[in-house]
Coordinates of N, CA and C in Angstrom, one line a residue:
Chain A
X1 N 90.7 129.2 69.9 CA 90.2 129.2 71.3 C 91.4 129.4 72.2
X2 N 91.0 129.9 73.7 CA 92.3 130.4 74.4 C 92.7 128.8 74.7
X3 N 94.2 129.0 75.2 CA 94.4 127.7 75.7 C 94.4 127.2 77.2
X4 N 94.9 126.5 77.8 CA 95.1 126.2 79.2 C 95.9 127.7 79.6
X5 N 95.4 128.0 80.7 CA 96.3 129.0 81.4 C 96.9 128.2 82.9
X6 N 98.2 128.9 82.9 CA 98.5 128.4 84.7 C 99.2 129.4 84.9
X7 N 99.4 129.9 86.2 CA 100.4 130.5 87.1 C 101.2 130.1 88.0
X8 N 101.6 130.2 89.1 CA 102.9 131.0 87.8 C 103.8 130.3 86.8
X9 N 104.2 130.7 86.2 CA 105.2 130.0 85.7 C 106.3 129.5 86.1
X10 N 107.2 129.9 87.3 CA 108.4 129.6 87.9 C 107.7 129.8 89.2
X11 N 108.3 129.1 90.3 CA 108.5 130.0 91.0 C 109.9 129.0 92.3
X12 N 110.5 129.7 93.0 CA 111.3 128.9 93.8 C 111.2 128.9 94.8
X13 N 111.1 127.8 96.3 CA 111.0 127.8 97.5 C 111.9 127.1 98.4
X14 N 111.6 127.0 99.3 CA 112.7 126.2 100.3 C 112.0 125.3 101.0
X15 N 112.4 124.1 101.6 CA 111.7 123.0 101.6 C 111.2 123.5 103.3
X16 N 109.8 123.2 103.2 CA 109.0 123.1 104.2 C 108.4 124.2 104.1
X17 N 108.0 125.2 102.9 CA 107.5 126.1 102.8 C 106.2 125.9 101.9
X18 N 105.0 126.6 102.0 CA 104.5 125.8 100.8 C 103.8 126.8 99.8
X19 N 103.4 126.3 98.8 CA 102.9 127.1 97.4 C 101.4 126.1 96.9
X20 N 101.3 127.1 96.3 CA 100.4 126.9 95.3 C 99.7 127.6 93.5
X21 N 99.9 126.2 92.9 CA 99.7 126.9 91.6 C 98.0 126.9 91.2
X22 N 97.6 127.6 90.1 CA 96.3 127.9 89.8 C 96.6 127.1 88.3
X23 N 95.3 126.7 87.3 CA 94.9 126.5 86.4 C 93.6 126.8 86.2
X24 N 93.4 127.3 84.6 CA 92.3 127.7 84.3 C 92.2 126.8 83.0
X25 N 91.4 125.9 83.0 CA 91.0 124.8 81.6 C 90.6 125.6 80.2
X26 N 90.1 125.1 79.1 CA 89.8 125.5 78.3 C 88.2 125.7 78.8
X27 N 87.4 127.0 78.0 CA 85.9 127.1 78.5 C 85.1 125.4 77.9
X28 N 84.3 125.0 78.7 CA 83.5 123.7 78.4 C 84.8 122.6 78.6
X29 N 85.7 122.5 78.9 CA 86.1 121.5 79.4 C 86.0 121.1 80.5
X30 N 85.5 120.1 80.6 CA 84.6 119.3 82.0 C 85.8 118.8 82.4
X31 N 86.9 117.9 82.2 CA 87.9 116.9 82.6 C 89.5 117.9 82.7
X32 N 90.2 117.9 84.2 CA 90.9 118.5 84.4 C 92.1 118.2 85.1
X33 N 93.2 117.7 84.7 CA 94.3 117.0 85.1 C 95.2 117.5 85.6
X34 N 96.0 117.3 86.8 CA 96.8 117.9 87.3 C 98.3 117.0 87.1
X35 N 99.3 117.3 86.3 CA 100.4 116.0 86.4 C 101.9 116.7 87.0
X36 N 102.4 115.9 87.6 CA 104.2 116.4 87.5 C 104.7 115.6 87.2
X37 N 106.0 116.4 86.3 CA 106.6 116.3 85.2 C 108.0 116.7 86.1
X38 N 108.8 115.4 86.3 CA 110.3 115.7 86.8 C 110.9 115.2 85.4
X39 N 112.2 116.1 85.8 CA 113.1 116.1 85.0 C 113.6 114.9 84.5
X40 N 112.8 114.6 82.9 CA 113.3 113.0 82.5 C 112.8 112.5 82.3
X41 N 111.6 112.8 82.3 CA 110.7 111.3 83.0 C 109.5 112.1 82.5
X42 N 108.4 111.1 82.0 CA 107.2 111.5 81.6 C 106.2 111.9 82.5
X43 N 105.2 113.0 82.0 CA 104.2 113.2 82.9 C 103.7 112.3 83.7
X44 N 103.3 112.2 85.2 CA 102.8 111.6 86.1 C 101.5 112.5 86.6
X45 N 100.5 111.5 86.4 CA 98.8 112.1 86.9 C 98.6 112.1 88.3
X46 N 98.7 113.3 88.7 CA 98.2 113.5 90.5 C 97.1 113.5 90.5
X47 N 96.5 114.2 89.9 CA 94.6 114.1 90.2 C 93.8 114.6 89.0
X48 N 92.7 113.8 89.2 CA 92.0 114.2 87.6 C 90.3 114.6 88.9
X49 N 89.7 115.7 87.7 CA 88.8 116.2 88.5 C 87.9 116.1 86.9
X50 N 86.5 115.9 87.3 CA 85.5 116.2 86.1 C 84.2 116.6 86.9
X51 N 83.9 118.0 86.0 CA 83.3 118.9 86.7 C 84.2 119.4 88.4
X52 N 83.6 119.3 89.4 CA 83.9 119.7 90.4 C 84.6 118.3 91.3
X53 N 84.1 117.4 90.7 CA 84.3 115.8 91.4 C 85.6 115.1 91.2
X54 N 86.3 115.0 92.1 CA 87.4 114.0 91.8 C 86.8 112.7 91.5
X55 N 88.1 112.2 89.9 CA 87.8 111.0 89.8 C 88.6 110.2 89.7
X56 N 90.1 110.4 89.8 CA 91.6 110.0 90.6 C 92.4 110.4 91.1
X57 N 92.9 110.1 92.2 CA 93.8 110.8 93.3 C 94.5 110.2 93.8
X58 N 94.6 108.5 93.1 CA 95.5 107.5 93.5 C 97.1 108.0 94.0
X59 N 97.2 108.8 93.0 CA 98.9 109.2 93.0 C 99.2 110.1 93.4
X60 N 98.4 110.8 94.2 CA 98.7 111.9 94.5 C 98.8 112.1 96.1
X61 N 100.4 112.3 96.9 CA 100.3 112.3 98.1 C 100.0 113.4 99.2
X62 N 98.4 112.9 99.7 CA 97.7 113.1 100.3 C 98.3 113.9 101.7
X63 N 99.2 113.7 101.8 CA 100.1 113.9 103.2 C 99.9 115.7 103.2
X64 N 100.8 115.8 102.0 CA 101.3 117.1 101.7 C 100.5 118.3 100.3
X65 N 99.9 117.1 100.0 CA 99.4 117.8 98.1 C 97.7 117.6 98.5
X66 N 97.3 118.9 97.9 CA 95.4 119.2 98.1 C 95.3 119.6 96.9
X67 N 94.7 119.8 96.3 CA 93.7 120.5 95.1 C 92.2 120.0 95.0
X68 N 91.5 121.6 94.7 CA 90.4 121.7 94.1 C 90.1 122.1 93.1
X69 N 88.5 121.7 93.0 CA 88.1 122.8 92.0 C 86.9 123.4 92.0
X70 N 86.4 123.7 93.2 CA 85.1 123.6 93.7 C 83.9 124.2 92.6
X71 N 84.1 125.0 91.4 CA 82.9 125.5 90.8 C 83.2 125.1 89.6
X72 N 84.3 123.6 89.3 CA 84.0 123.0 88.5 C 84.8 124.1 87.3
X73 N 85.6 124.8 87.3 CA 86.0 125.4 86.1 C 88.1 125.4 86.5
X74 N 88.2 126.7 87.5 CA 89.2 126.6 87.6 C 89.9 125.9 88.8
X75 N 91.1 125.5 88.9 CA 91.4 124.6 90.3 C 92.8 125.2 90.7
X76 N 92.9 125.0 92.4 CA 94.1 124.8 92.3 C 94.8 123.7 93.2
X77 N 96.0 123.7 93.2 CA 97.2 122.3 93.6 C 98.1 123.5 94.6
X78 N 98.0 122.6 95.8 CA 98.8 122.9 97.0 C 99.6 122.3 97.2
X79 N 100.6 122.6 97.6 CA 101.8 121.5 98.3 C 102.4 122.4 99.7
X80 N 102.1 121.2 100.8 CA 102.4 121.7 101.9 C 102.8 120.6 103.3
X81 N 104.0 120.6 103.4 CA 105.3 121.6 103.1 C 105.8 121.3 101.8
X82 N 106.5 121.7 101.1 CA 107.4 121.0 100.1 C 108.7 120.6 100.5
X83 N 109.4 119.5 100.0 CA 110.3 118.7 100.1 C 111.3 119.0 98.9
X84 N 112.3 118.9 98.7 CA 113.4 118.7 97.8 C 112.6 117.5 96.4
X85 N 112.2 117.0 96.9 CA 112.2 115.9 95.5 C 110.6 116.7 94.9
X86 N 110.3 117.4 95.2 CA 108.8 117.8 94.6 C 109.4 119.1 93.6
X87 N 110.5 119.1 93.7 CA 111.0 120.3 92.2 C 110.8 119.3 90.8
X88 N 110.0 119.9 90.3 CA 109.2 119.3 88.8 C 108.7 120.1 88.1
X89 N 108.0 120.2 87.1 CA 107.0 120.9 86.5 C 106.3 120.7 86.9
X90 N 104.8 121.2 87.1 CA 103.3 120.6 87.4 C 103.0 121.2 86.0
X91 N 101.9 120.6 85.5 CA 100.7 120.5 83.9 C 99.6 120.4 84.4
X92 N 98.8 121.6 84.1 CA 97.5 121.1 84.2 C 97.0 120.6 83.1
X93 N 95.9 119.7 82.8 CA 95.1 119.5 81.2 C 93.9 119.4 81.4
X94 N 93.4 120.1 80.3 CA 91.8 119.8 80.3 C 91.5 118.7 79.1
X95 N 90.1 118.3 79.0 CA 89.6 117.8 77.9 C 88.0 117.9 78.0
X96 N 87.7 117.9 76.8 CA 86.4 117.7 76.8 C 85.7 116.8 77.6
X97 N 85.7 115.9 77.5 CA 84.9 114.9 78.2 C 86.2 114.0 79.0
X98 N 85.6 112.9 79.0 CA 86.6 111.7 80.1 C 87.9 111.2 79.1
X99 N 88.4 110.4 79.2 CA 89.6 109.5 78.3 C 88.9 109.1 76.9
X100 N 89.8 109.0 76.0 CA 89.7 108.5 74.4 C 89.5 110.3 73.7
X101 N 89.7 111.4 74.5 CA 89.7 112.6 74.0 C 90.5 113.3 74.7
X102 N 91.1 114.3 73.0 CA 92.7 115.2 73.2 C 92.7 115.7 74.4
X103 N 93.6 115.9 75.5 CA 93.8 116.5 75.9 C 95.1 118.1 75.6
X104 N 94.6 118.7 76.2 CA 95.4 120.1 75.9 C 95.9 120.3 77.6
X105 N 96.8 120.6 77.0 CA 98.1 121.4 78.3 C 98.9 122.7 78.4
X106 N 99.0 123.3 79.7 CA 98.9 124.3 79.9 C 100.6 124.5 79.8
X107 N 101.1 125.7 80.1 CA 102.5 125.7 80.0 C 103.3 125.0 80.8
X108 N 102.3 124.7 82.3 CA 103.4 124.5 83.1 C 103.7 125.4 84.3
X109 N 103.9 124.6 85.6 CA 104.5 125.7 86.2 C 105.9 125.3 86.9
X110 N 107.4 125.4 86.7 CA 108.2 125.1 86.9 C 109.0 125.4 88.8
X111 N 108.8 124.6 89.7 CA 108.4 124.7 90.9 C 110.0 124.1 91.6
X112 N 111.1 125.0 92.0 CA 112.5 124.4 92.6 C 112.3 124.6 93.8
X113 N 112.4 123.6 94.5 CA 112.5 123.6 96.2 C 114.3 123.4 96.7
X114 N 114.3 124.6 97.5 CA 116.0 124.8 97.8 C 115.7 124.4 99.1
Chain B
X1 N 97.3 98.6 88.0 CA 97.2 99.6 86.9 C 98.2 99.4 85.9
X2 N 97.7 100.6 84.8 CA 98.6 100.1 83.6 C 100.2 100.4 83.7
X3 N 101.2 99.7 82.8 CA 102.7 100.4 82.7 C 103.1 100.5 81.6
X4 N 103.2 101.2 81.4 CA 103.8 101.7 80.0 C 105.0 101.9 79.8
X5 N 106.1 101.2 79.0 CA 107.4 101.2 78.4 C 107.6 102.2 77.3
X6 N 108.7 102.8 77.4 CA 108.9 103.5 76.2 C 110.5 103.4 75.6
X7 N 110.7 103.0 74.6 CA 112.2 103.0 73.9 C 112.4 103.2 72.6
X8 N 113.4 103.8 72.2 CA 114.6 104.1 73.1 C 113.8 105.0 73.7
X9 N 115.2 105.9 74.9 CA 115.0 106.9 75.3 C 115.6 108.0 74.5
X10 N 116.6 107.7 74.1 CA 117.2 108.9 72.8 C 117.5 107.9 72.0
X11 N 117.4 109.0 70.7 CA 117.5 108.6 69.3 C 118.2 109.7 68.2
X12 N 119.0 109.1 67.5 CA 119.4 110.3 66.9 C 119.7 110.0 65.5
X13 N 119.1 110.6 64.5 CA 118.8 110.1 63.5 C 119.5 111.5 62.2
X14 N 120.0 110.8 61.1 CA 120.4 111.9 59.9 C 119.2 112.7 59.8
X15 N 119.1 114.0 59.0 CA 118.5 114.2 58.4 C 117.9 113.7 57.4
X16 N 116.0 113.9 57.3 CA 115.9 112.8 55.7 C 115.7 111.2 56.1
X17 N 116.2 110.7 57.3 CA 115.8 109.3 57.7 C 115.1 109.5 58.1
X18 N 114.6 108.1 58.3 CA 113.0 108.1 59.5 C 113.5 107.3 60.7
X19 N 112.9 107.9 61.9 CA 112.5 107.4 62.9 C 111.4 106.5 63.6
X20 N 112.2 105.9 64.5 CA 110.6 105.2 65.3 C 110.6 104.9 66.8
X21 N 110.1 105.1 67.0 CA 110.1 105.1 68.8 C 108.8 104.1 69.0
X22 N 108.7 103.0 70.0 CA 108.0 102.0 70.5 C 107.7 102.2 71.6
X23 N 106.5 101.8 72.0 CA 105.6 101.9 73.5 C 105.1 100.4 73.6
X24 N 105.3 99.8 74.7 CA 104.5 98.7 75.0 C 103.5 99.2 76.3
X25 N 102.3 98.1 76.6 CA 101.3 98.8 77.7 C 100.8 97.5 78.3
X26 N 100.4 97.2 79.4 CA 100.3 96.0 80.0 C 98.7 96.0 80.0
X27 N 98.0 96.9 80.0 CA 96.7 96.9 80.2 C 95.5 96.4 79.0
X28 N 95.1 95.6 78.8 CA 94.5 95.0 77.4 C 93.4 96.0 77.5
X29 N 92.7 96.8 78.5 CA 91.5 97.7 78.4 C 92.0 98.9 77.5
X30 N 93.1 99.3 77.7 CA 93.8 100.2 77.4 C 93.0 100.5 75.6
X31 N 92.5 101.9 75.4 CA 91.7 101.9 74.1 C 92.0 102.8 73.5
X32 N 92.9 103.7 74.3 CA 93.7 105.1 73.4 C 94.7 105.3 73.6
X33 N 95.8 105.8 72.3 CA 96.8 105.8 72.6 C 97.2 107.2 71.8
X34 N 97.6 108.1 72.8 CA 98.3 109.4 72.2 C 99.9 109.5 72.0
X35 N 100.0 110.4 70.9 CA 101.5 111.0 71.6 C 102.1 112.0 71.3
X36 N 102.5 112.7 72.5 CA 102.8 113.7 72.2 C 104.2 114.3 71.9
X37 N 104.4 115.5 71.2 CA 105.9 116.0 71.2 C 106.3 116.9 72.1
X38 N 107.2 117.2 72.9 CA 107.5 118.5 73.6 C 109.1 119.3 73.7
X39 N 108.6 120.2 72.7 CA 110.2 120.8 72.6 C 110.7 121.3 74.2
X40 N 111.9 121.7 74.6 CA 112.7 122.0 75.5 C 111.8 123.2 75.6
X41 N 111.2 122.8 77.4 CA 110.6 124.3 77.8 C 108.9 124.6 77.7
X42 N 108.5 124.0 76.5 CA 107.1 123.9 76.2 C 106.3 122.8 77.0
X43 N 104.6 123.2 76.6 CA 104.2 121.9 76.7 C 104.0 120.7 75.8
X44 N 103.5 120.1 76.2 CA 103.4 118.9 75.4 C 102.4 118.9 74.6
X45 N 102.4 118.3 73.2 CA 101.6 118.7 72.5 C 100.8 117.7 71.4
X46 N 99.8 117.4 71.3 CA 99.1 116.1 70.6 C 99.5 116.1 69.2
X47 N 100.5 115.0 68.3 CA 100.8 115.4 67.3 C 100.1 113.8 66.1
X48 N 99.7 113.1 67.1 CA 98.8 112.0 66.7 C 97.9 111.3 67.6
X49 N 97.0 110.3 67.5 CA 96.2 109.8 68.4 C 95.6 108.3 67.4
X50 N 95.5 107.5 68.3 CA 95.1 106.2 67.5 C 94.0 105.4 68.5
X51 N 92.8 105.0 68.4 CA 92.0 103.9 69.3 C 92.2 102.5 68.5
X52 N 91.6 102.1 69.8 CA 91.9 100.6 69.5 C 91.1 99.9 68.3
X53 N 90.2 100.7 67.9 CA 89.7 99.5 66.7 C 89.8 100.0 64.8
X54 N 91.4 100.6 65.3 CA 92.1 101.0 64.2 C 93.7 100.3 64.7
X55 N 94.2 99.8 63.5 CA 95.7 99.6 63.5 C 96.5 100.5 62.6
X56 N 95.7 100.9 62.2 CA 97.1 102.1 61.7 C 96.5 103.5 61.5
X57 N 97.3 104.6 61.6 CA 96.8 106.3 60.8 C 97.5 106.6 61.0
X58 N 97.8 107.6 59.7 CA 98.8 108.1 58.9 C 98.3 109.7 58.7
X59 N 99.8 110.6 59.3 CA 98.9 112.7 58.7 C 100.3 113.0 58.6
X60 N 100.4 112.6 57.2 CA 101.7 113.5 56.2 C 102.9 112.5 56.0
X61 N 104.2 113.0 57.5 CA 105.0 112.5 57.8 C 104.9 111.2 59.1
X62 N 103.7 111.6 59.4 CA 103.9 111.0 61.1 C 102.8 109.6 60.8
X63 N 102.9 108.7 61.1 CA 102.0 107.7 61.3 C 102.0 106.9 62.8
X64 N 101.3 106.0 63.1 CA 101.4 105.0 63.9 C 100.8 104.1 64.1
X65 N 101.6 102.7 64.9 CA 100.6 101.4 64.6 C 100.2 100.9 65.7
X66 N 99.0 99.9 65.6 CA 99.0 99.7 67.3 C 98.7 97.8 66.4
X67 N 99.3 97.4 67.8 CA 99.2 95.4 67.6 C 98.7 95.4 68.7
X68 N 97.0 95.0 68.9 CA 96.2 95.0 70.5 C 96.5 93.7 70.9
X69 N 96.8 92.8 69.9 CA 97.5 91.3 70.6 C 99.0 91.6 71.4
X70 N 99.9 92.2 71.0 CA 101.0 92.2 71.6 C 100.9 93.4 72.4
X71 N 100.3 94.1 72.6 CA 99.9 95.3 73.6 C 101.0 96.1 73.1
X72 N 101.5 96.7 71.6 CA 102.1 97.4 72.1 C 101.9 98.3 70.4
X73 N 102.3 99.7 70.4 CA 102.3 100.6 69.4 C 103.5 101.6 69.0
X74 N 103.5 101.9 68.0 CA 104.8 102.3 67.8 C 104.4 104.2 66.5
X75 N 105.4 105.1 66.6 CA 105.6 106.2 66.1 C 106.6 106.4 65.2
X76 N 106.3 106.8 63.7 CA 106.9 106.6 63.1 C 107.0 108.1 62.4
X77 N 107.9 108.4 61.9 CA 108.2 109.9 61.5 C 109.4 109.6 60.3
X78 N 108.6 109.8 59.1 CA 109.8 110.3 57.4 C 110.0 111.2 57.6
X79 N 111.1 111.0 56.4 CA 112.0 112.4 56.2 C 112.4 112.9 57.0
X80 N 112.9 113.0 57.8 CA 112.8 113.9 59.6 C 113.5 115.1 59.3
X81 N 113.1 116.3 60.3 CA 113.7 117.1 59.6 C 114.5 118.0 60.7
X82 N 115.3 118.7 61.0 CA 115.7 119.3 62.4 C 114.1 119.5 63.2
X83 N 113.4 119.9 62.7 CA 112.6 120.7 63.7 C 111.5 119.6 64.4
X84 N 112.1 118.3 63.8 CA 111.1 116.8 64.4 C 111.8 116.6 65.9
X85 N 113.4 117.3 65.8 CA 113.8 116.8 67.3 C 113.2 118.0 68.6
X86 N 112.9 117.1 69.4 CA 112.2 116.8 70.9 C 111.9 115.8 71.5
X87 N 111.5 115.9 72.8 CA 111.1 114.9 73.2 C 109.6 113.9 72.8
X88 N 109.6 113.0 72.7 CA 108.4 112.2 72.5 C 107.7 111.5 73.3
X89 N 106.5 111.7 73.8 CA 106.1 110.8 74.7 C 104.9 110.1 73.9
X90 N 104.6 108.6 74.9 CA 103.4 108.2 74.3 C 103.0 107.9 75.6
X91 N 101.2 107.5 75.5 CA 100.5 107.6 76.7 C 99.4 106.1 76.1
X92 N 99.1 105.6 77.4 CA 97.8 104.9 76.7 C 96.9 105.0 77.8
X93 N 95.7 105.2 77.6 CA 94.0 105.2 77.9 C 93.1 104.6 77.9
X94 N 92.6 104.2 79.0 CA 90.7 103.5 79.1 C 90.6 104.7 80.4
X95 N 89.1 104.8 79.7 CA 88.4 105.6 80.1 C 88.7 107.0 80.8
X96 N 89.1 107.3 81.8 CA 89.7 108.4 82.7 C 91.0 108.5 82.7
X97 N 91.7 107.6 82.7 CA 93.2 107.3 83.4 C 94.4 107.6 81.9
X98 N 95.0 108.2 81.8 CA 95.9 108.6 81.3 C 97.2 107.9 81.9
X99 N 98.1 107.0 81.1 CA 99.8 106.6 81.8 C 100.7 107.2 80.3
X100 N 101.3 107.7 81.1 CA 102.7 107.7 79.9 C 103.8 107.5 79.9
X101 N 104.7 107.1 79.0 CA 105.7 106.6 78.6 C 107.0 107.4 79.3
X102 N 108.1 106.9 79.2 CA 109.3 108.0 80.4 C 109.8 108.9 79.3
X103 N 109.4 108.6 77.8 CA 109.7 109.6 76.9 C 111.0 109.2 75.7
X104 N 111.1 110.0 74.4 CA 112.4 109.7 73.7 C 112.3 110.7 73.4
X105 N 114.0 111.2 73.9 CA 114.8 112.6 73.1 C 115.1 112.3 71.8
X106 N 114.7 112.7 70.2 CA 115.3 112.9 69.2 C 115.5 113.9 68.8
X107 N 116.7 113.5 68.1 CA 117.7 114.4 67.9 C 117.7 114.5 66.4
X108 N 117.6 115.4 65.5 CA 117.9 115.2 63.8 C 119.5 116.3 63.3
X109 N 119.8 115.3 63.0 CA 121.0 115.9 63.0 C 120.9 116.3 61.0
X110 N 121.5 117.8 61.2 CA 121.4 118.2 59.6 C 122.0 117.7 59.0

């Protein structure tokens, strides 16, 4: 089966500028995670979406960071402005259903704010 | 919410020894526990998974244990072989919420 897709893969900006990455889940994966991943340190969950519905967004700061997924398949994650400390990876993951199942992860999209 | 410990953070082991890396989790709901490997550069990748109303499983080299009284589980890897070194993370789960561990670099030295 294909795997998670994201775009881009790199990309570099300057702080107060802003971006956004895309994810495409596995087909029939209902459950869709957005995490960043700084240098060190283990993935951190910004927003989890199942189907079209957010179902956590505790960690995720609201100020500057949006994501959707409005048709429930593919989403994306905004950051606006960006700041210096938001150079991370971002991961998206799907899974089949809710928690107690694998999730799969996408490459990544490796995001430097100059 | 849950917190999840992870130690060491690096490890560096002979060739042919085994490894183990520990996770503790504060959350007693907490019902799954993955973990994953991720070489430099890649993603991260499921290379075991355990629920809570099992204490142990085992696939090949890799096993792991979970103690739901002392909230905490642990990753164990024989024989190790160069290509076991990466990073390791572990995560634990109830229902939606995914937390993970800050990770262990191992290293297998030939």
């Amino acid at each position: 089966e294909a795997g998670v897709a994201q775009s881009p893969r790199y990309k570099i900006i300057e702080k107060r500028q802003s971006v956004a990455f895309w994810c495409n889940p596995i087909s029939g994966h209902a459950t869709l995670y957005w995490y960043q991943q700084i240098l060190g340190q283990g993935p951190k969950l910004l927003i989890q979406f199942q189907n079209n519905g957010v179902v956590d967004d505790s960690q995720l700061p609201k100020d500057r960071f949006s994501a959707e997924r409005l048709k429930g398949v593919d989403s994306t994650l905004k950051i606006q402005p960006a700041k210096l400390e938001d150079s991370a990876v971002y991961l998206c993951a799907s899974s089949f259903l809710d928690g107690g199942n694998e999730q799969f992860f996408g490459p990544g999209t490796r995001l430097t704010v100059l | 919410g849950e917190n999840v410990e992870q130690h060491p953070s690096t490890l560096s082991v002979q060739e042919g020894d085994s490894a183990v890396i520990k996770c503790t989790y504060s959350d007693s709901a907490s019902n799954y526990f993955p973990w994953y490997k991720q070489e430099l550069g890649k993603r991260p990748q499921l290379i075991i998974d355990i629920r809570s109303n099992v204490g142990e499983k085992k696939d090949q080299r890799i096993a792991v244990t979970l103690n739901k009284t002392a909230k905490h589980f642990s990753l164990h890897i024989t024989e190790t072989q160069p290509e076991d070194s990466a990073v390791y993370f572990c995560a634990a789960s109830f229902g939606n919420q995914f937390y993970f561990g800050t990770g262990t670099s191992l290293t297998v030295i030939p």
